[in-house]
Amino acid sequence: MISAFFIFNQKGEVLISRLYRTDLKRSIADVFRIQVISNSDVRSPIITLGSTSFFHVRINNLYIVAVTKCNANAALVFEYCYRFIAIAKSYFGKVDEESVKNNFVLIYELIDEINDFGYPQNSEIDTLKSYITTESVMSTSIPAEESSKITTQATGAISWRRGDVKYKKNEAFVDVVETVNLSMSAKGTILRADVDGHILMRAYLSGTPECKFGLNDKLVIDKNERGIGDAVELDDCRFHQCVRLDEFDSTRTISFIPPDGEFELMKYRSTSNVKLPLRVIPTVNEIGTSQVSYVVTVKTNFSNKLSATNVVIRIPTPLNTTSVDTKVASGKAKYVPAENVVVWKVPRIQGGQEISLSATAHLTSTTHRQVWARPPIDVDFQVLMFTASGLIVRFLKVFEKSNYNSIKWVRYLTKASGSYQIRF
């Protein structure tokens, strides 16, 4: 139960303020400003002062804050804050101070609609867009029968979809997007390797279709069943509300009536049997006090039919580096003095390929030998049609009473961005 909702900028100024219940006064915003925004020591997203709890999420130098005086479910409150951010993005794009100021009337409409007396209500974007409109989300004057459909959609069993959706071409697109997180020691030991996965779907299907979506035969979610050979082990699975969970528990089949358009069907994490797409082998030697030599080799761990694209390898150099001589057979390498790194960009690495960089960093002479902290090498990349967790979509079926034919597309993408690090 949420008593108040605020949006602050980084200076602590209140941009949006809504009290849902009478157990708080508007001056509670001053408490958050003093205790959290002005206090750099506060890092927790939850702070409790007396009987009042403040939950906040930061995005683009804004604080999205929910306040409660009861023992509220913390996960529910954060879900409400993140759902508000998703709704705001769908209406006016980027959520920052300027967009909040430009759309404050719309934001008040939205937060009044998705919360009633402190209790979260319908937050389905498609439903909200049918009766809360802007210039970019146009709606003509709604006739009576259309209004009744909206009411049925908002209060019915399938609040996320209207029954009269029609398309000339029925298509369903599934994207399995995985972000790999790696931390490897200088000795080549994996300190941390996990995958954050999202199954995104765009459904352009007429009527009220029933979709069935099958994943790997060997899929383990129960922690008691861990360690079964080459099974794909998932943690922290989370589904869209349209999914029938009882069927998934028994057959590992995701059965659902999809919302119209784009939505996130499933989120998951995997911490076991992670397949690392790229292996980076650095050899770094300090030659006296005037030079550092580098040999960095990158090997691929996937089929030669696949390729890694947009590969960017950031190799740190000592703080007293004056220049770096680089030699590469693939891509381009450049020393960036402002960041003390050599940036090696390779447009494409084919599966089974091995590429290398050799470089020599020239240092300024110093009277005292400076200790170099050796920050990790950072790698960014994208690999299409590859999953680090091993998750695959076995089938996607669409059933609808009119028995129309539908076109289904499935795509896999594994990527890393700032979280794939190798120490040396």
GROMACS .gro file of C-alpha atoms in nm:
model
  424
    1MET     CA    1   0.000   0.000   0.000
    2ILE     CA    2   0.161   0.324  -0.121
    3SER     CA    3   0.081   0.646   0.065
    4ALA     CA    4   0.264   0.893  -0.162
    5PHE     CA    5   0.449   0.912  -0.493
    6PHE     CA    6   0.714   1.171  -0.586
    7ILE     CA    7   0.958   1.248  -0.865
    8PHE     CA    8   1.264   1.455  -0.767
    9ASN     CA    9   1.544   1.595  -0.981
   10GLN     CA   10   1.907   1.562  -0.872
   11LYS     CA   11   1.890   1.900  -0.692
   12GLY     CA   12   1.610   1.769  -0.470
   13GLU     CA   13   1.336   1.977  -0.634
   14VAL     CA   14   0.993   1.809  -0.645
   15LEU     CA   15   0.872   1.767  -1.005
   16ILE     CA   16   0.571   1.542  -0.938
   17SER     CA   17   0.389   1.499  -0.607
   18ARG     CA   18   0.081   1.288  -0.533
   19LEU     CA   19  -0.058   1.191  -0.191
   20TYR     CA   20  -0.280   0.882  -0.214
   21ARG     CA   21  -0.366   0.858   0.156
   22THR     CA   22  -0.411   1.098   0.445
   23ASP     CA   23  -0.150   0.940   0.675
   24LEU     CA   24   0.127   1.156   0.521
   25LYS     CA   25   0.172   1.528   0.461
   26ARG     CA   26   0.336   1.686   0.159
   27SER     CA   27   0.628   1.794   0.380
   28ILE     CA   28   0.746   1.430   0.380
   29ALA     CA   29   0.926   1.524   0.056
   30ASP     CA   30   1.164   1.743   0.261
   31VAL     CA   31   1.262   1.440   0.471
   32PHE     CA   32   1.363   1.242   0.160
   33ARG     CA   33   1.552   1.540   0.019
   34ILE     CA   34   1.757   1.585   0.338
   35GLN     CA   35   1.807   1.219   0.430
   36VAL     CA   36   1.874   1.072   0.084
   37ILE     CA   37   1.943   1.325  -0.193
   38SER     CA   38   2.164   1.551   0.020
   39ASN     CA   39   2.333   1.257   0.192
   40SER     CA   40   2.594   1.095  -0.033
   41ASP     CA   41   2.645   0.810   0.217
   42VAL     CA   42   2.300   0.663   0.147
   43ARG     CA   43   2.326   0.387  -0.111
   44SER     CA   44   2.033   0.162  -0.023
   45PRO     CA   45   1.720   0.198  -0.239
   46ILE     CA   46   1.512   0.155   0.078
   47ILE     CA   47   1.540   0.379   0.383
   48THR     CA   48   1.312   0.358   0.688
   49LEU     CA   49   1.279   0.652   0.925
   50GLY     CA   50   1.053   0.579   1.219
   51SER     CA   51   0.738   0.421   1.075
   52THR     CA   52   0.788   0.572   0.725
   53SER     CA   53   0.966   0.380   0.447
   54PHE     CA   54   1.103   0.544   0.132
   55PHE     CA   55   1.159   0.331  -0.180
   56HIS     CA   56   1.345   0.498  -0.464
   57VAL     CA   57   1.468   0.415  -0.814
   58ARG     CA   58   1.716   0.636  -1.001
   59ILE     CA   59   1.690   0.697  -1.375
   60ASN     CA   60   1.866   0.975  -1.573
   61ASN     CA   61   1.935   1.185  -1.259
   62LEU     CA   62   1.572   1.155  -1.144
   63TYR     CA   63   1.451   0.993  -0.824
   64ILE     CA   64   1.126   0.796  -0.859
   65VAL     CA   65   1.005   0.768  -0.498
   66ALA     CA   66   0.722   0.572  -0.336
   67VAL     CA   67   0.649   0.631   0.033
   68THR     CA   68   0.455   0.408   0.271
   69LYS     CA   69   0.378   0.396   0.642
   70CYS     CA   70   0.277   0.029   0.649
   71ASN     CA   71   0.477  -0.293   0.618
   72ALA     CA   72   0.442  -0.304   0.239
   73ASN     CA   73   0.577  -0.574   0.009
   74ALA     CA   74   0.905  -0.420  -0.112
   75ALA     CA   75   0.906  -0.618  -0.438
   76LEU     CA   76   0.557  -0.491  -0.520
   77VAL     CA   77   0.656  -0.127  -0.453
   78PHE     CA   78   0.964  -0.151  -0.676
   79GLU     CA   79   0.761  -0.328  -0.946
   80TYR     CA   80   0.518  -0.034  -0.931
   81CYS     CA   81   0.806   0.216  -0.975
   82TYR     CA   82   0.959   0.024  -1.267
   83ARG     CA   83   0.616  -0.024  -1.425
   84PHE     CA   84   0.561   0.353  -1.406
   85ILE     CA   85   0.897   0.406  -1.583
   86ALA     CA   86   0.798   0.159  -1.857
   87ILE     CA   87   0.463   0.333  -1.906
   88ALA     CA   88   0.629   0.675  -1.919
   89LYS     CA   89   0.879   0.553  -2.181
   90SER     CA   90   0.599   0.417  -2.398
   91TYR     CA   91   0.420   0.754  -2.387
   92PHE     CA   92   0.699   1.009  -2.427
   93GLY     CA   93   1.025   0.818  -2.483
   94LYS     CA   94   1.318   0.913  -2.261
   95VAL     CA   95   1.239   0.968  -1.893
   96ASP     CA   96   1.439   1.272  -1.783
   97GLU     CA   97   1.375   1.607  -1.615
   98GLU     CA   98   1.280   1.787  -1.935
   99SER     CA   99   1.030   1.521  -2.047
  100VAL     CA  100   0.871   1.510  -1.699
  101LYS     CA  101   0.824   1.889  -1.702
  102ASN     CA  102   0.683   1.880  -2.056
  103ASN     CA  103   0.438   1.600  -1.974
  104PHE     CA  104   0.343   1.666  -1.613
  105VAL     CA  105  -0.033   1.677  -1.685
  106LEU     CA  106  -0.013   1.337  -1.857
  107ILE     CA  107   0.195   1.195  -1.569
  108TYR     CA  108  -0.067   1.302  -1.313
  109GLU     CA  109  -0.336   1.134  -1.525
  110LEU     CA  110  -0.132   0.815  -1.541
  111ILE     CA  111  -0.041   0.791  -1.171
  112ASP     CA  112  -0.403   0.855  -1.078
  113GLU     CA  113  -0.515   0.579  -1.313
  114ILE     CA  114  -0.263   0.312  -1.209
  115ASN     CA  115  -0.304   0.371  -0.836
  116ASP     CA  116  -0.626   0.405  -0.638
  117PHE     CA  117  -0.607   0.500  -0.270
  118GLY     CA  118  -0.254   0.354  -0.255
  119TYR     CA  119  -0.337   0.023  -0.423
  120PRO     CA  120  -0.180  -0.042  -0.767
  121GLN     CA  121  -0.441  -0.093  -1.039
  122ASN     CA  122  -0.435  -0.182  -1.408
  123SER     CA  123  -0.096  -0.082  -1.554
  124GLU     CA  124  -0.124  -0.249  -1.896
  125ILE     CA  125   0.015  -0.002  -2.149
  126ASP     CA  126  -0.225  -0.100  -2.430
  127THR     CA  127  -0.527  -0.055  -2.203
  128LEU     CA  128  -0.403   0.282  -2.074
  129LYS     CA  129  -0.338   0.410  -2.427
  130SER     CA  130  -0.697   0.337  -2.524
  131TYR     CA  131  -0.832   0.607  -2.291
  132ILE     CA  132  -0.536   0.820  -2.175
  133THR     CA  133  -0.413   0.982  -2.494
  134THR     CA  134  -0.163   1.242  -2.613
  135GLU     CA  135  -0.079   1.393  -2.951
  136SER     CA  136   0.147   1.093  -3.022
  137VAL     CA  137  -0.111   0.843  -2.893
  138MET     CA  138  -0.422   0.970  -3.070
  139SER     CA  139  -0.774   0.854  -2.998
  140THR     CA  140  -1.091   0.981  -3.161
  141SER     CA  141  -1.406   1.039  -2.954
  142ILE     CA  142  -1.489   0.698  -2.814
  143PRO     CA  143  -1.840   0.570  -2.900
  144ALA     CA  144  -2.048   0.393  -2.634
  145GLU     CA  145  -1.983   0.038  -2.757
  146GLU     CA  146  -1.608   0.109  -2.774
  147SER     CA  147  -1.618   0.244  -2.420
  148SER     CA  148  -1.780  -0.075  -2.297
  149LYS     CA  149  -1.502  -0.278  -2.466
  150ILE     CA  150  -1.243  -0.075  -2.279
  151THR     CA  151  -1.424  -0.139  -1.951
  152THR     CA  152  -1.440  -0.512  -2.026
  153GLN     CA  153  -1.071  -0.515  -2.112
  154ALA     CA  154  -0.970  -0.328  -1.797
  155THR     CA  155  -1.181  -0.539  -1.562
  156GLY     CA  156  -1.204  -0.874  -1.743
  157ALA     CA  157  -1.000  -1.192  -1.717
  158ILE     CA  158  -0.774  -1.086  -2.007
  159SER     CA  159  -0.707  -0.723  -1.920
  160TRP     CA  160  -0.398  -0.710  -2.140
  161ARG     CA  161  -0.575  -0.775  -2.474
  162ARG     CA  162  -0.886  -0.669  -2.663
  163GLY     CA  163  -1.076  -0.937  -2.849
  164ASP     CA  164  -1.139  -0.744  -3.172
  165VAL     CA  165  -0.778  -0.702  -3.290
  166LYS     CA  166  -0.739  -0.760  -3.667
  167TYR     CA  167  -0.435  -0.785  -3.893
  168LYS     CA  168  -0.408  -0.860  -4.266
  169LYS     CA  169  -0.084  -1.049  -4.203
  170ASN     CA  170  -0.055  -1.250  -3.881
  171GLU     CA  171   0.300  -1.261  -3.748
  172ALA     CA  172   0.478  -1.340  -3.422
  173PHE     CA  173   0.842  -1.243  -3.356
  174VAL     CA  174   1.039  -1.388  -3.063
  175ASP     CA  175   1.376  -1.246  -2.955
  176VAL     CA  176   1.583  -1.434  -2.695
  177VAL     CA  177   1.828  -1.168  -2.574
  178GLU     CA  178   2.102  -1.264  -2.327
  179THR     CA  179   2.360  -1.041  -2.157
  180VAL     CA  180   2.673  -1.224  -2.041
  181ASN     CA  181   2.851  -1.110  -1.725
  182LEU     CA  182   3.206  -1.238  -1.676
  183SER     CA  183   3.485  -1.170  -1.429
  184MET     CA  184   3.802  -1.371  -1.491
  185SER     CA  185   4.117  -1.366  -1.278
  186ALA     CA  186   4.469  -1.310  -1.411
  187LYS     CA  187   4.531  -1.685  -1.382
  188GLY     CA  188   4.234  -1.764  -1.608
  189THR     CA  189   4.003  -1.872  -1.324
  190ILE     CA  190   3.638  -1.775  -1.369
  191LEU     CA  191   3.538  -1.568  -1.065
  192ARG     CA  192   3.189  -1.498  -1.189
  193ALA     CA  193   2.995  -1.602  -1.500
  194ASP     CA  194   2.621  -1.554  -1.533
  195VAL     CA  195   2.357  -1.466  -1.789
  196ASP     CA  196   2.068  -1.218  -1.770
  197GLY     CA  197   1.808  -1.329  -2.023
  198HIS     CA  198   1.494  -1.175  -2.168
  199ILE     CA  199   1.244  -1.334  -2.404
  200LEU     CA  200   1.081  -1.047  -2.594
  201MET     CA  201   0.782  -1.097  -2.821
  202ARG     CA  202   0.604  -0.889  -3.082
  203ALA     CA  203   0.263  -1.037  -3.154
  204TYR     CA  204   0.066  -0.905  -3.452
  205LEU     CA  205  -0.212  -1.164  -3.438
  206SER     CA  206  -0.586  -1.127  -3.503
  207GLY     CA  207  -0.857  -1.222  -3.255
  208THR     CA  208  -0.772  -1.387  -2.923
  209PRO     CA  209  -0.507  -1.646  -3.013
  210GLU     CA  210  -0.371  -1.911  -2.780
  211CYS     CA  211   0.008  -1.941  -2.811
  212LYS     CA  212   0.219  -2.235  -2.700
  213PHE     CA  213   0.588  -2.188  -2.662
  214GLY     CA  214   0.825  -2.480  -2.588
  215LEU     CA  215   1.174  -2.454  -2.438
  216ASN     CA  216   1.454  -2.711  -2.396
  217ASP     CA  217   1.356  -3.066  -2.298
  218LYS     CA  218   1.627  -3.062  -2.030
  219LEU     CA  219   1.533  -2.745  -1.844
  220VAL     CA  220   1.594  -2.727  -1.468
  221ILE     CA  221   1.446  -2.453  -1.250
  222ASP     CA  222   1.401  -2.639  -0.919
  223LYS     CA  223   1.722  -2.608  -0.715
  224ASN     CA  224   1.677  -2.964  -0.585
  225GLU     CA  225   1.724  -3.099  -0.940
  226ARG     CA  226   2.054  -2.924  -1.009
  227GLY     CA  227   2.353  -3.106  -1.157
  228ILE     CA  228   2.166  -3.315  -1.417
  229GLY     CA  229   2.426  -3.358  -1.693
  230ASP     CA  230   2.396  -3.103  -1.973
  231ALA     CA  231   2.062  -2.960  -1.859
  232VAL     CA  232   1.997  -2.587  -1.893
  233GLU     CA  233   1.966  -2.449  -1.539
  234LEU     CA  234   1.771  -2.126  -1.488
  235ASP     CA  235   1.732  -1.906  -1.179
  236ASP     CA  236   1.484  -1.634  -1.093
  237CYS     CA  237   1.236  -1.698  -1.375
  238ARG     CA  238   0.973  -1.429  -1.406
  239PHE     CA  239   0.682  -1.430  -1.651
  240HIS     CA  240   0.436  -1.182  -1.796
  241GLN     CA  241   0.097  -1.207  -1.628
  242CYS     CA  242  -0.054  -1.366  -1.942
  243VAL     CA  243   0.142  -1.693  -1.888
  244ARG     CA  244  -0.038  -1.995  -1.736
  245LEU     CA  245   0.215  -2.105  -1.477
  246ASP     CA  246   0.059  -2.445  -1.398
  247GLU     CA  247   0.129  -2.570  -1.751
  248PHE     CA  248   0.487  -2.447  -1.739
  249ASP     CA  249   0.554  -2.631  -1.412
  250SER     CA  250   0.430  -2.963  -1.554
  251THR     CA  251   0.543  -2.960  -1.922
  252ARG     CA  252   0.791  -2.668  -1.952
  253THR     CA  253   0.554  -2.528  -2.214
  254ILE     CA  254   0.463  -2.159  -2.192
  255SER     CA  255   0.094  -2.124  -2.275
  256PHE     CA  256  -0.055  -1.776  -2.302
  257ILE     CA  257  -0.287  -1.533  -2.478
  258PRO     CA  258  -0.043  -1.259  -2.584
  259PRO     CA  259  -0.095  -0.883  -2.548
  260ASP     CA  260  -0.116  -0.701  -2.879
  261GLY     CA  261   0.219  -0.564  -2.992
  262GLU     CA  262   0.552  -0.576  -2.810
  263PHE     CA  263   0.596  -0.714  -2.458
  264GLU     CA  264   0.843  -0.902  -2.237
  265LEU     CA  265   0.729  -1.262  -2.205
  266MET     CA  266   0.992  -1.390  -1.964
  267LYS     CA  267   1.301  -1.286  -1.766
  268TYR     CA  268   1.555  -1.528  -1.624
  269ARG     CA  269   1.909  -1.569  -1.492
  270SER     CA  270   2.152  -1.855  -1.540
  271THR     CA  271   2.461  -1.911  -1.327
  272SER     CA  272   2.549  -2.268  -1.430
  273ASN     CA  273   2.693  -2.418  -1.751
  274VAL     CA  274   2.745  -2.073  -1.904
  275LYS     CA  275   2.900  -2.089  -2.252
  276LEU     CA  276   3.143  -1.799  -2.297
  277PRO     CA  277   3.136  -1.678  -2.660
  278LEU     CA  278   3.483  -1.516  -2.655
  279ARG     CA  279   3.801  -1.615  -2.475
  280VAL     CA  280   4.056  -1.337  -2.419
  281ILE     CA  281   4.416  -1.433  -2.336
  282PRO     CA  282   4.628  -1.130  -2.234
  283THR     CA  283   5.006  -1.137  -2.184
  284VAL     CA  284   5.128  -0.811  -2.033
  285ASN     CA  285   5.492  -0.748  -1.928
  286GLU     CA  286   5.645  -0.439  -1.772
  287ILE     CA  287   5.987  -0.374  -1.930
  288GLY     CA  288   6.182  -0.172  -1.675
  289THR     CA  289   6.016   0.157  -1.594
  290SER     CA  290   5.984   0.288  -1.949
  291GLN     CA  291   5.774   0.033  -2.142
  292VAL     CA  292   5.487  -0.214  -2.114
  293SER     CA  293   5.440  -0.482  -2.381
  294TYR     CA  294   5.101  -0.632  -2.465
  295VAL     CA  295   4.997  -0.940  -2.659
  296VAL     CA  296   4.618  -0.991  -2.647
  297THR     CA  297   4.465  -1.291  -2.822
  298VAL     CA  298   4.091  -1.336  -2.876
  299LYS     CA  299   3.949  -1.681  -2.955
  300THR     CA  300   3.588  -1.767  -3.043
  301ASN     CA  301   3.396  -2.048  -2.875
  302PHE     CA  302   3.115  -2.094  -3.127
  303SER     CA  303   3.046  -2.254  -3.467
  304ASN     CA  304   3.217  -2.120  -3.779
  305LYS     CA  305   2.868  -2.053  -3.920
  306LEU     CA  306   2.824  -1.776  -3.660
  307SER     CA  307   3.014  -1.453  -3.603
  308ALA     CA  308   3.068  -1.193  -3.332
  309THR     CA  309   3.000  -0.836  -3.446
  310ASN     CA  310   3.070  -0.488  -3.307
  311VAL     CA  311   3.357  -0.624  -3.096
  312VAL     CA  312   3.523  -0.352  -2.885
  313ILE     CA  313   3.815  -0.446  -2.658
  314ARG     CA  314   3.937  -0.183  -2.411
  315ILE     CA  315   4.290  -0.252  -2.284
  316PRO     CA  316   4.408  -0.033  -1.990
  317THR     CA  317   4.749   0.138  -1.992
  318PRO     CA  318   4.950   0.291  -1.703
  319LEU     CA  319   4.866   0.648  -1.602
  320ASN     CA  320   5.207   0.779  -1.714
  321THR     CA  321   5.175   0.646  -2.071
  322THR     CA  322   5.289   0.894  -2.338
  323SER     CA  323   5.224   0.689  -2.654
  324VAL     CA  324   5.134   0.337  -2.767
  325ASP     CA  325   5.252   0.153  -3.078
  326THR     CA  326   4.990  -0.102  -3.188
  327LYS     CA  327   4.987  -0.376  -3.448
  328VAL     CA  328   4.673  -0.567  -3.546
  329ALA     CA  329   4.579  -0.794  -3.836
  330SER     CA  330   4.203  -0.747  -3.782
  331GLY     CA  331   4.016  -0.427  -3.708
  332LYS     CA  332   4.166  -0.100  -3.584
  333ALA     CA  333   4.342  -0.016  -3.257
  334LYS     CA  334   4.387   0.333  -3.119
  335TYR     CA  335   4.528   0.474  -2.794
  336VAL     CA  336   4.287   0.708  -2.614
  337PRO     CA  337   4.495   0.922  -2.371
  338ALA     CA  338   4.192   1.075  -2.196
  339GLU     CA  339   4.079   0.730  -2.079
  340ASN     CA  340   4.421   0.560  -2.051
  341VAL     CA  341   4.309   0.271  -2.272
  342VAL     CA  342   4.386   0.118  -2.609
  343VAL     CA  343   4.052   0.072  -2.790
  344TRP     CA  344   4.059  -0.219  -3.035
  345LYS     CA  345   3.754  -0.232  -3.262
  346VAL     CA  346   3.684  -0.538  -3.478
  347PRO     CA  347   3.371  -0.525  -3.697
  348ARG     CA  348   3.338  -0.904  -3.725
  349ILE     CA  349   3.507  -1.220  -3.589
  350GLN     CA  350   3.403  -1.544  -3.756
  351GLY     CA  351   3.352  -1.859  -3.548
  352GLY     CA  352   3.672  -2.064  -3.517
  353GLN     CA  353   3.883  -1.755  -3.587
  354GLU     CA  354   4.165  -1.629  -3.365
  355ILE     CA  355   4.287  -1.269  -3.371
  356SER     CA  356   4.573  -1.095  -3.191
  357LEU     CA  357   4.694  -0.749  -3.094
  358SER     CA  358   5.052  -0.664  -3.007
  359ALA     CA  359   5.136  -0.327  -2.858
  360THR     CA  360   5.407  -0.142  -2.670
  361ALA     CA  361   5.322   0.141  -2.432
  362HIS     CA  362   5.594   0.405  -2.379
  363LEU     CA  363   5.599   0.560  -2.031
  364THR     CA  364   5.741   0.886  -1.895
  365SER     CA  365   6.044   0.829  -1.678
  366THR     CA  366   5.978   0.879  -1.307
  367THR     CA  367   6.214   0.884  -1.011
  368HIS     CA  368   5.990   0.645  -0.818
  369ARG     CA  369   5.838   0.337  -0.974
  370GLN     CA  370   5.461   0.387  -0.975
  371VAL     CA  371   5.246   0.092  -0.875
  372TRP     CA  372   5.000   0.017  -1.156
  373ALA     CA  373   4.661  -0.111  -1.039
  374ARG     CA  374   4.605  -0.301  -1.368
  375PRO     CA  375   4.230  -0.250  -1.425
  376PRO     CA  376   4.062  -0.537  -1.615
  377ILE     CA  377   4.030  -0.562  -1.993
  378ASP     CA  378   3.672  -0.490  -2.095
  379VAL     CA  379   3.505  -0.656  -2.396
  380ASP     CA  380   3.180  -0.560  -2.573
  381PHE     CA  381   3.030  -0.777  -2.848
  382GLN     CA  382   2.716  -0.923  -3.006
  383VAL     CA  383   2.666  -1.277  -3.135
  384LEU     CA  384   2.350  -1.359  -3.331
  385MET     CA  385   2.183  -1.702  -3.314
  386PHE     CA  386   2.381  -1.803  -3.003
  387THR     CA  387   2.272  -1.836  -2.639
  388ALA     CA  388   2.525  -1.846  -2.356
  389SER     CA  389   2.278  -2.026  -2.127
  390GLY     CA  390   2.196  -2.291  -2.390
  391LEU     CA  391   1.826  -2.195  -2.389
  392ILE     CA  392   1.647  -2.270  -2.717
  393VAL     CA  393   1.290  -2.236  -2.842
  394ARG     CA  394   1.174  -2.582  -2.956
  395PHE     CA  395   0.846  -2.464  -3.106
  396LEU     CA  396   0.598  -2.176  -3.122
  397LYS     CA  397   0.239  -2.261  -3.210
  398VAL     CA  398  -0.057  -2.027  -3.256
  399PHE     CA  399  -0.416  -2.151  -3.219
  400GLU     CA  400  -0.716  -1.932  -3.306
  401LYS     CA  401  -1.078  -2.029  -3.370
  402SER     CA  402  -1.066  -1.898  -3.730
  403ASN     CA  403  -0.763  -2.127  -3.799
  404TYR     CA  404  -0.564  -1.863  -3.986
  405ASN     CA  405  -0.203  -1.923  -4.089
  406SER     CA  406   0.059  -1.725  -3.900
  407ILE     CA  407   0.427  -1.660  -3.965
  408LYS     CA  408   0.663  -1.717  -3.672
  409TRP     CA  409   1.018  -1.585  -3.636
  410VAL     CA  410   1.269  -1.670  -3.362
  411ARG     CA  411   1.600  -1.487  -3.318
  412TYR     CA  412   1.876  -1.527  -3.059
  413LEU     CA  413   2.121  -1.257  -2.950
  414THR     CA  414   2.401  -1.284  -2.692
  415LYS     CA  415   2.580  -0.963  -2.602
  416ALA     CA  416   2.810  -0.802  -2.347
  417SER     CA  417   2.838  -0.434  -2.266
  418GLY     CA  418   3.069  -0.326  -1.984
  419SER     CA  419   3.029  -0.652  -1.792
  420TYR     CA  420   3.273  -0.892  -1.965
  421GLN     CA  421   3.602  -0.837  -1.785
  422ILE     CA  422   3.937  -1.017  -1.785
  423ARG     CA  423   4.212  -0.931  -1.535
  424PHE     CA  424   4.580  -0.954  -1.621
   0.00000   0.00000   0.00000
